[in-house]
Amino acid sequence: MTAEEIYKSLSAKFGEALVESKLDAPQPFLVLDPKRMKEVSLFLRDDEALQFDFCSCVSGVDYNNGKLGAIYHLASMVHKHKIVLKAFCTRENPHIQSVASVWGGADWHEREAYDLLGIIFDEHPDLRRILLPYDWEGYPLRKDYKVPEFYNGMKVPY
Amino acid sequence: MYELLHDLLGDSLLVYVIGAALPLLFVLPFAVVAVLLEMKVSAHMQDRVAYMYTGWHGVLQPVADILKLLQKEDTVPAAADKFLFRLAPFLVFMGGYAGFAALPFSSAYIGSNIDLGVFYILAVSSLAVIGLMMSGWASNNKWSLFGAMRSVAQIISYEIPSALSILVAVMIVGSLNLQEVSKFQEGGIQNWIVFGGPMPLLQKLLLLPFTITAFFILFLAGIAEVNRTPFDLPEAESELVQGYNTEYSGMKFAIFYLAEFANMFLVSGIVVSLYLGGWTSPFGDVMSGPIWSFFWFVAKGMFFVFLQVWIRWTLPRLRVDQLMYTSWKVLTPFLFVCIFAVGLILVL
Amino acid sequence: MTETRTLPTRYVTHPGELKTSSGRSLRTDEMIINMGPQHPSTHGVLRLEVVLDGEIVVDVIPHIGYLHRCFEKHAEHMTNYQQVIPYCDRMDYLSSMNNDWAYALAVERMMKIEVPPRVETIRVIMAELQRIASHLIAVGTYGIDMGAFTPFLWAFRDRERILDLFEMTCGARLLYNYIWIGGLSHDLPPGFVDKAKAFCTYFKPNIKELNDLLSYNEIFVKRTANVGVLPADVGINYGVSGPTLRGSGVNWDLRRDDPYGIYDKFEWEVQVGKGERGTLGDCWDRYIVRVREMEESVKIIEQALAVLPEGNVQAAIPKRIRPDSAEIYVRTETARGELGFYVVSDGTASPYRLKARAPAFVNLSVLPEISRGCMLADLVAIVGSVDIVLGEVDR
């Protein structure tokens, strides 16, 4: 299936959930409503013609204009097509609906995005820090992040 | 031997001390040799060369190791039960070492020529279980406790097959005294119990399958009792760090090691005395006599030590349930059949 | 439509339910035990919080991050794209070549750089040699996990030869920095082709030797077959990839299904688990897939060595690599599975955002799912069969 067909079958079902799309990019992507991620994802996974059964990667990005984004790279092992989903939120209200219950693989990736960028994935079963210590403060991959001078009273070298 | 010393020196404390220390003259050099053997054999199996620098082909390395262990700081964990923690290694070693008293090293030497020889060895070597349990408990470490629990379960379950397979040989000889058992098998390789013993030909042929089975099972159960691969679950490195001796260091650790090597030879010694003619020469009267018999006993024992090393570096480890399965559902039923058959053959 | 998929646990514990004959309840507690960060069989600094009921594992909670080196943050602060490559080396330190290639490929695709045919062939040779080296460690250390020490040293003996080849090529034995954007750092040294061919002939019989010693050993099969079964649908749902997924019978290899490089020019097969010794997708299947993949890799190397073309080893690329404002996700097949790089460029000389999709990270996340209800010794077997490299999990 090409990106356009995927777009069509999605827009027919979830008209308003699709905020934006760019189908002529080298890797076409669809921008989704961050509050309706799960139902769209479920449809993507379970629809016969789509069958996006493999969630390759979830990456968080700080766009440095007050916007944070979660980028989902999906692939279908059956139909061998790919699509990129994006969901944006603001820094003040960094909430995106989790898809960890749809793709188990998204679980740890979302935790990582939470850990490093502070995107809060609603309905995530176990949203804890994953790579950094549990008592770490701040989100290092945000562009305005400053390396703390002290961690737990210990001086951080350089 | 004790009687001889008694005649020479009279009834003094010295007699007991000397008598008790004599096997140590064997065990300590043996441990050094066994460490070297283990290292060299494993190295050559793995395309390595092992120690090469300390002495000729590294033969002095075990000595250097002992010196190092002697000098190491002897740490006791702060939360450990200090008294039991210190006591445990000695108890473990004692269990193995006491067994040497009833082992017939030569036609002229046995530490204590008691009539209940085999029974005594079985009983006394179980003492090690208490030591292992103690070390695991006193270390106050979950991994140690795990190892200790496993080793207790394992040693107790493997006592059954080893006792039963000893029984097979004892039934044929009719004595529990290991010196008697060895004497019984004199006259060459065909008289060893593993080949049916010095019986009439027909009886011998009938006994043969059962004695061979019992012999193998005794050896297997022996390996399990000294906790070596494939039965090394108590100190399963990849699962339990180092099992019951995780927290031990320096000389205490060395004593655990010494106990393991002493046990390796004890097990081999039991197998050899019961099934492979003990100190008797395989060529009948040729090359027999007290000195030769000592040589034969040690040579046979060392062969089985080598076999244990060989097995250790070849096979993976069993899982706990598989270990128990092997003991209770495979080895023990086989031995019941053996005992029944051997009894029947001997009576007829 | 089922929303969440959970596996039925094989064993359910009821702590506190053991009663004496007089009706008094014996208090039986579950034990929480920390496996790691320093533990012989966690292959690095993984910490598993294990809830045990006797020897039975009730639950496993992996805690990672002990080796976190801020790879992504570092990458954003480099002065150019090329400087990221040494950091990629250090992610999965057992398959550095594959990591370099994945990153170089991402930037090349972004800038639409065509690399010369000689480079493509050398990259395939290097990646496959690296795959063998990595699988040798996986297989060897798996032997240690099972208590067999000898296969480990045999594997290292053979890996040594591969490392010698790498050392001869680029001077390094572990972290190569060899595959660069648009080409390679050096051409192959004289005599490499002969030595690589000699390695292939030397190595083939050794696989059989390994099989005789370990793979078909009865105790080893008993320990690994029917243990830690990963059903194919669960594996796919969790995003598991590489030999771990192929062990479950899923015929999926990015070298073939999402082609990159020149893998389509060679004849080789994707090896999948068949459940020969137990259930499909058990530890033994995952193990044997790795062993068989080594044979396939040898095949690829031999073919690649035979067709190695002459030519330049560096494509014509701009001096300063500044991709246009764009983003790309490129995935490749390393020894552990799908290694993806998501590169976002803002037109400057360094990546705006670089996310590495590490295969071991994702594969590890399925561990709690497949190890509930097994024994402690099986947990070691499962962790080993998933083949994680903590450098990559934590990045």
Short mmCIF file of C-alpha atoms in Angstrom, two decimals, chain C residues 36 42 53 134 147 171 182 191-192 200 216 246 276 286 288 303 326 340 355 361:
data_model
loop_
_atom_site.label_atom_id
_atom_site.label_comp_id
_atom_site.label_asym_id
_atom_site.label_seq_id
_atom_site.Cartn_x
_atom_site.Cartn_y
_atom_site.Cartn_z
CA GLY C 36 22.98 -7.69 38.90
CA THR C 42 23.71 -10.60 32.96
CA ASP C 53 9.01 -18.26 45.00
CA SER C 134 29.26 -11.21 17.43
CA GLY C 147 27.79 -24.13 32.72
CA GLY C 171 44.33 -0.90 13.11
CA GLY C 182 30.35 8.02 1.64
CA GLY C 191 46.79 -9.77 1.32
CA PHE C 192 43.44 -9.24 3.02
CA CYS C 200 36.39 -19.03 5.72
CA TYR C 216 23.25 -31.09 20.24
CA ARG C 246 13.69 -15.54 13.72
CA GLU C 276 13.26 -29.06 16.23
CA ARG C 286 17.15 -18.78 19.16
CA ILE C 288 20.62 -22.49 16.75
CA GLN C 303 30.80 -14.74 -2.65
CA ALA C 326 15.06 16.76 6.47
CA GLY C 340 17.54 2.01 13.19
CA LYS C 355 17.75 8.64 17.86
CA PHE C 361 16.93 -2.47 23.99
#
